[in-house]
Coordinates of C-alpha atoms and ligand atoms in Angstrom, one line a residue:
M1 CA -10.1 10.6 -30.2
S2 CA -9.4 13.8 -28.3
S3 CA -7.0 13.7 -25.3
Q4 CA -10.0 14.8 -23.2
N5 CA -11.6 11.5 -23.5
I6 CA -9.3 8.8 -22.4
Y7 CA -10.4 5.5 -20.8
I8 CA -7.7 3.3 -19.2
L9 CA -8.2 -0.1 -17.6
G10 CA -5.9 -0.8 -14.7
I11 CA -5.1 -4.3 -13.5
E12 CA -3.5 -5.2 -10.2
S13 CA -2.4 -8.7 -9.2
S14 CA 0.9 -8.4 -7.3
C15 CA -0.1 -10.1 -4.1
D16 CA -3.4 -11.5 -2.8
D17 CA -5.9 -9.0 -4.3
T18 CA -7.2 -9.3 -7.8
A19 CA -8.3 -5.8 -8.8
A20 CA -9.4 -3.9 -11.9
S21 CA -10.4 -0.3 -12.3
V22 CA -11.5 2.1 -15.1
I23 CA -10.3 5.7 -15.1
H24 CA -11.6 8.4 -17.3
N25 CA -9.4 11.5 -17.6
G26 CA -8.0 11.0 -14.1
K27 CA -11.4 10.3 -12.5
I28 CA -12.1 6.8 -11.2
L29 CA -15.3 5.2 -12.7
S30 CA -14.9 1.8 -11.1
N31 CA -12.6 0.2 -8.6
V32 CA -13.2 -3.5 -8.1
V33 CA -11.2 -5.7 -5.7
A34 CA -11.6 -9.4 -5.1
G35 CA -9.7 -10.3 -1.9
Q36 CA -8.6 -13.9 -1.3
K37 CA -9.9 -15.3 2.0
I38 CA -8.0 -18.6 1.4
H39 CA -4.8 -17.2 3.0
E40 CA -6.4 -16.5 6.4
E41 CA -6.2 -20.0 7.6
F42 CA -2.4 -20.1 6.8
G43 CA -1.7 -16.8 8.7
G44 CA -0.1 -15.3 5.6
V45 CA -0.2 -15.2 1.8
V46 CA 0.6 -18.6 0.1
P47 CA 2.0 -17.7 -3.3
E48 CA 0.8 -20.7 -5.2
L49 CA -2.7 -20.4 -3.9
A50 CA -2.6 -16.6 -4.7
S51 CA -1.8 -17.2 -8.4
R52 CA -4.5 -19.8 -8.7
A53 CA -7.1 -17.5 -7.2
H54 CA -6.0 -14.7 -9.5
Q55 CA -6.6 -16.9 -12.5
Q56 CA -10.1 -17.6 -11.3
N57 CA -10.9 -14.0 -10.4
I58 CA -9.3 -11.9 -13.2
V59 CA -12.0 -12.4 -15.9
P60 CA -15.0 -11.6 -13.6
V61 CA -13.2 -8.7 -11.9
V62 CA -12.3 -7.0 -15.2
H63 CA -15.8 -7.7 -16.5
Q64 CA -17.3 -6.1 -13.4
A65 CA -14.9 -3.0 -13.6
L66 CA -16.0 -2.4 -17.2
K67 CA -19.7 -2.9 -16.3
K68 CA -19.6 -0.5 -13.3
A69 CA -17.8 2.1 -15.5
N70 CA -20.6 1.6 -18.0
I71 CA -18.3 1.2 -20.9
T72 CA -17.4 -1.7 -23.3
K73 CA -13.8 -2.9 -23.7
E74 CA -13.8 -1.4 -27.2
Q75 CA -13.9 2.0 -25.7
L76 CA -10.6 1.5 -23.8
N77 CA -7.6 3.5 -25.0
A78 CA -5.0 1.4 -23.1
V79 CA -4.5 -1.4 -20.6
A80 CA -2.2 -0.7 -17.6
F81 CA -1.0 -3.5 -15.4
T82 CA 1.3 -4.1 -12.4
R83 CA 4.6 -5.3 -13.6
G84 CA 6.2 -5.6 -10.1
P85 CA 7.3 -5.7 -7.4
G86 CA 5.3 -8.6 -6.0
L87 CA 4.9 -12.4 -6.1
M88 CA 6.0 -13.7 -9.5
G89 CA 3.2 -16.2 -10.0
S90 CA 0.6 -13.5 -9.1
L91 CA 2.2 -10.9 -11.3
L92 CA 2.3 -13.3 -14.3
V93 CA -1.5 -13.7 -14.2
G94 CA -2.1 -9.9 -14.5
T95 CA 0.7 -9.4 -16.9
S96 CA -0.4 -12.1 -19.4
F97 CA -4.0 -11.1 -19.1
A98 CA -3.2 -7.4 -19.8
K99 CA -0.9 -8.3 -22.7
S100 CA -3.6 -10.4 -24.4
L101 CA -6.3 -7.9 -23.9
A102 CA -4.2 -5.0 -25.3
Y103 CA -3.1 -7.1 -28.2
G104 CA -6.6 -8.3 -28.9
L105 CA -8.0 -4.7 -28.8
N106 CA -4.9 -3.4 -30.7
I107 CA -4.4 -0.6 -28.1
P108 CA -1.3 0.4 -26.1
L109 CA -0.1 -1.6 -23.1
I110 CA 1.3 0.3 -20.1
D111 CA 3.5 -1.3 -17.4
V112 CA 3.2 0.1 -13.9
N113 CA 5.5 -0.1 -10.8
H114 CA 3.3 -1.0 -7.8
M115 CA 5.3 1.1 -5.4
Q116 CA 5.1 4.2 -7.7
A117 CA 1.4 3.5 -7.9
H118 CA 0.9 3.7 -4.2
I119 CA 2.4 7.2 -4.3
L120 CA 0.8 8.4 -7.5
A121 CA -2.7 7.4 -6.2
H122 CA -2.6 10.9 -4.7
F123 CA -3.1 12.2 -8.3
I124 CA -6.5 10.6 -8.8
D125 CA -9.1 13.3 -9.2
E126 CA -11.2 13.0 -6.1
E127 CA -13.4 15.7 -4.5
G128 CA -12.0 16.9 -1.2
F129 CA -8.5 15.5 -1.8
E130 CA -5.6 17.9 -2.6
K131 CA -2.8 16.7 -4.8
P132 CA 0.7 17.2 -3.4
P133 CA 3.0 19.7 -5.1
F134 CA 6.5 18.6 -6.2
P135 CA 8.8 18.0 -4.5
F136 CA 7.1 16.0 -1.7
L137 CA 8.0 13.1 0.5
A138 CA 6.0 9.9 0.3
M139 CA 6.1 7.2 2.9
T140 CA 4.9 3.9 1.5
I141 CA 3.9 1.5 4.3
S142 CA 2.5 -1.9 3.4
G143 CA 2.7 -5.6 4.1
G144 CA 5.6 -5.8 1.7
H145 CA 7.4 -2.4 1.8
T146 CA 8.4 0.4 4.0
Q147 CA 10.0 3.3 2.2
I148 CA 10.5 7.0 2.3
V149 CA 10.6 8.4 -1.2
K150 CA 11.5 11.9 -2.5
V151 CA 9.2 12.6 -5.3
D152 CA 10.4 15.3 -7.7
S153 CA 8.0 14.6 -10.5
Y154 CA 5.6 11.8 -11.5
F155 CA 8.3 9.5 -12.7
N156 CA 11.4 11.0 -11.0
M157 CA 11.5 9.5 -7.5
T158 CA 14.3 8.5 -5.2
V159 CA 14.1 6.1 -2.3
I160 CA 15.9 7.9 0.6
G161 CA 15.1 5.3 3.3
E162 CA 13.7 1.8 3.5
T163 CA 13.4 -1.2 5.8
I164 CA 16.5 -3.4 6.2
D165 CA 14.3 -6.4 7.3
D166 CA 10.5 -6.7 7.9
A167 CA 8.0 -4.3 6.4
V168 CA 5.9 -2.3 8.8
G169 CA 2.7 -4.2 7.8
E170 CA 4.6 -7.4 8.8
A171 CA 5.3 -5.9 12.2
F172 CA 1.6 -5.5 12.6
D173 CA 0.8 -8.9 11.2
K174 CA 3.5 -10.8 13.1
S175 CA 2.7 -9.1 16.4
G176 CA -0.9 -10.1 15.8
K177 CA 0.1 -13.7 15.2
I178 CA 1.9 -13.7 18.5
L179 CA -1.3 -12.5 20.1
G180 CA -3.4 -15.1 18.4
L181 CA -5.2 -12.5 16.1
G182 CA -6.3 -13.4 12.6
Y183 CA -4.4 -12.5 9.4
P184 CA -3.9 -9.7 8.4
A185 CA -3.8 -8.3 12.0
G186 CA -3.2 -4.6 11.2
P187 CA -6.9 -3.6 11.1
E188 CA -7.7 -5.5 14.3
I189 CA -4.8 -4.0 16.2
D190 CA -5.9 -0.6 14.9
K191 CA -9.4 -1.2 16.2
R192 CA -8.2 -2.3 19.6
A193 CA -5.7 0.6 19.7
K194 CA -8.6 3.0 20.2
L195 CA -9.5 1.3 23.4
G196 CA -6.2 0.9 25.3
N197 CA -3.4 2.8 27.0
P198 CA -0.5 3.5 24.6
K199 CA 2.0 3.6 27.5
A200 CA 0.8 0.5 29.3
F201 CA 3.8 -1.5 28.0
K202 CA 7.0 -0.1 26.7
F203 CA 8.9 -1.6 23.7
T204 CA 12.2 -0.1 22.8
K205 CA 12.5 1.4 19.4
P206 CA 15.2 -0.1 17.1
K207 CA 18.4 2.0 16.6
V208 CA 18.9 2.3 12.9
E209 CA 21.0 5.1 11.5
G210 CA 19.7 7.6 9.0
L211 CA 16.4 7.1 7.2
N212 CA 16.3 3.3 7.1
F213 CA 13.9 1.2 9.2
S214 CA 14.1 -2.1 11.0
F215 CA 11.1 -4.0 12.5
S216 CA 12.3 -7.5 13.1
G217 CA 13.8 -6.6 16.5
L218 CA 10.5 -5.2 17.6
K219 CA 8.7 -8.4 16.7
T220 CA 11.2 -10.5 18.7
A221 CA 11.0 -8.1 21.7
I222 CA 7.2 -8.5 21.6
L223 CA 7.5 -12.3 21.4
Y224 CA 9.8 -12.5 24.4
F225 CA 7.7 -10.1 26.4
I226 CA 4.5 -12.1 25.7
Q227 CA 6.2 -15.4 26.5
R228 CA 7.5 -14.0 29.8
E229 CA 4.2 -12.5 30.9
V230 CA 2.2 -15.6 29.9
K231 CA 4.4 -17.8 32.0
A232 CA 3.5 -15.7 35.0
N233 CA -0.2 -15.3 34.0
P234 CA -1.6 -17.7 31.4
N235 CA -4.5 -15.2 30.8
F236 CA -2.1 -12.3 30.3
I237 CA -3.0 -11.8 26.6
N238 CA -6.8 -11.9 27.2
D239 CA -6.6 -9.7 30.2
N240 CA -4.5 -7.0 28.5
L241 CA -5.2 -7.3 24.8
N242 CA -6.3 -3.7 24.1
D243 CA -3.4 -2.3 26.1
I244 CA -0.9 -4.6 24.3
C245 CA -2.3 -3.6 20.9
T246 CA -2.3 0.1 21.7
S247 CA 1.3 -0.1 23.0
I248 CA 2.5 -1.9 19.9
Q249 CA 0.7 0.5 17.6
Y250 CA 2.1 3.5 19.5
T251 CA 5.6 2.2 19.2
I252 CA 5.3 1.5 15.5
I253 CA 3.9 5.0 14.8
G254 CA 6.7 6.5 16.9
I255 CA 9.2 4.8 14.7
L256 CA 7.5 6.0 11.5
I257 CA 7.1 9.6 12.6
D258 CA 10.7 9.8 13.9
K259 CA 12.0 8.9 10.4
L260 CA 9.6 11.2 8.7
K261 CA 10.8 14.1 10.9
L262 CA 14.4 13.3 10.0
A263 CA 13.6 13.0 6.3
S264 CA 11.8 16.3 6.4
K265 CA 14.7 18.0 8.2
Q266 CA 17.3 16.5 5.8
T267 CA 15.5 17.5 2.6
G268 CA 13.8 20.7 3.8
I269 CA 10.5 19.3 2.3
K270 CA 7.4 19.7 4.4
H271 CA 4.8 18.3 2.0
I272 CA 4.3 14.7 3.2
A273 CA 2.1 12.0 1.7
I274 CA 1.5 8.4 2.8
G275 CA 0.4 5.3 0.9
G276 CA 0.1 1.6 1.1
G277 CA -2.1 -0.7 3.3
V278 CA -0.8 0.5 6.6
S279 CA -1.8 4.1 5.8
A280 CA -5.3 3.0 6.4
N281 CA -4.3 2.9 10.1
S282 CA -6.2 5.5 12.1
G283 CA -3.3 6.1 14.5
I284 CA -0.8 7.0 11.7
R285 CA -3.4 9.2 10.0
Q286 CA -3.9 11.1 13.3
A287 CA -0.1 11.3 14.0
L288 CA 0.4 12.8 10.5
K289 CA -2.4 15.3 11.0
N290 CA -0.8 16.3 14.3
G291 CA 2.5 16.9 12.4
E292 CA 0.8 19.8 10.6
Q293 CA 0.6 21.7 13.9
K294 CA 3.7 20.4 15.5
F295 CA 6.2 20.5 12.6
G296 CA 4.5 22.8 10.0
W297 CA 3.8 19.9 7.6
T298 CA 1.2 19.8 4.9
T299 CA 0.0 16.2 4.8
Y300 CA -1.7 14.1 2.1
I301 CA -3.7 11.0 3.2
P302 CA -5.3 9.0 0.5
K303 CA -8.9 8.0 0.4
F304 CA -9.3 4.7 2.3
E305 CA -10.1 2.6 -0.8
F306 CA -6.8 3.8 -2.5
T307 CA -4.6 2.8 0.4
T308 CA -4.6 -1.0 0.4
D309 CA -3.8 -2.8 -2.8
N310 CA -6.2 -1.6 -5.6
A311 CA -6.3 -1.1 -9.3
A312 CA -7.3 2.6 -9.3
M313 CA -3.7 3.5 -8.4
I314 CA -2.6 1.4 -11.4
A315 CA -5.1 3.1 -13.6
I316 CA -4.0 6.6 -12.6
V317 CA -0.4 5.7 -13.4
G318 CA -1.6 4.3 -16.7
Y319 CA -3.3 7.6 -17.5
L320 CA -0.3 9.7 -16.6
K321 CA 2.0 7.4 -18.7
Y322 CA -0.6 7.5 -21.6
L323 CA -0.4 11.3 -21.7
E324 CA 3.4 11.0 -22.0
G325 CA 3.1 8.3 -24.7
N326 CA 5.1 6.0 -22.4
F327 CA 4.0 2.5 -23.5
A328 CA 5.3 -1.0 -23.0
E329 CA 6.3 -3.6 -25.7
Q330 CA 4.4 -6.9 -25.9
S331 CA 7.7 -8.5 -24.8
V332 CA 7.6 -6.8 -21.4
M333 CA 8.1 -9.3 -18.5
A334 CA 6.8 -9.3 -14.9
S335 CA 9.5 -8.3 -12.5
A336 CA 9.2 -9.6 -8.9
R337 CA 11.9 -7.2 -7.6
L338 CA 11.2 -4.2 -9.7
K339 CA 12.7 -1.0 -8.1
I340 CA 11.3 2.5 -8.1
Ligands
LIG1 O1 -0.8 -2.4 0.6 P1 -1.3 -3.7 1.1 O2 -2.8 -3.9 0.9 O3 -0.6 -4.9 0.5 C1 0.8 -4.9 0.3 O4 1.2 -4.4 -0.8 O5 1.4 -5.4 1.2 O6 -1.0 -3.7 2.7 C2 -1.4 -4.8 3.5 C3 -0.9 -4.6 4.9 C4 -1.1 -5.7 5.9 O7 0.1 -5.9 6.5 C5 -2.2 -5.2 6.8 O8 -2.1 -5.7 8.1 C6 -1.9 -3.7 6.8 O9 -1.5 -3.4 5.5 N1 -3.0 -2.9 7.2 C7 -3.1 -2.2 8.4 C8 -4.3 -1.6 8.4 N2 -5.1 -2.0 7.3 C9 -4.2 -2.8 6.6 N3 -2.1 -2.0 9.3 C10 -2.4 -1.3 10.3 N4 -3.7 -0.7 10.5 C11 -4.6 -0.8 9.6 N5 -5.8 -0.2 9.7
LIG2 ZN1 0.8 -2.6 -2.0

């Protein structure tokens, strides 16, 4: 088969989304995600429930991805899967499924690092979306991670800053929990942040040296602030919800942009990409765009469906590794703490 006609199946199961995608020569043919509603009532992902749901979802999700791509499994050239980082039980479901499928079809198996995938999603062929030139800076912001990565080539990346405690998505979700919002709270805070005053309430930014982040202090500051205000006015949250959300989002975005400015200054790199669930946030997207005027950045913001966990990003890494002949052995193991 010519190198012009490569079909790769990508499988993602690192957290609470079971996803499968087919990519053909760098272009996504299907991108199927089954979310798991079961976690909502617990206010966070319950690992044991997540792996059970993955087991139920994985066969129909892969089936649907192949169907939407209008190909049969026999046409696949390789199977790519998320090896880590993530929840061990969840990763095991995708890993064992991918191994069996590749083995049964007698085609290569390709292991993918989830954090690299959030970054390399920018290399999916997509009309209207530019691919960043090397080197560029990528900020991955999700429910599990907050990193600034210097990307010198597809597989030569260095983490130059990361959170020392909570991830930025957790800052959104935990703040939301304090306010009584559902899980995950990021999208709801984002929606309300369009309606309030960003300077209504002031939260101090954490003082962390260099390019590292910290978000746990902010969560505590918000908790104490709300407890104090609710004591004085039991309806404080209801009366001010939009302003509170807007102020929280404004503070978080300020923290992210400050660190990006520093990273850009230290490295001299002005091409800046974002990825991960929180990059769906309309405020961070706008702040990044503003950086083009203010700081001379060129920014790369992924298509919405490639920001939160998805398998298209796993499929593009699978394709890039396929072109390099970089395959995994059948003995490869899931790795919950896999590093970039
Ligand atoms: O990348 P992702 O889907 O899963 C992880 O790998 O963690 O990210 C999920 C996170 C959650 O914390 C969720 O609240 C956050 O992304 N998120 C948002 C928005 N959409 C999702 N946070 C802020 N604004 C949004 N619009
Ligand atoms: Zn993710």
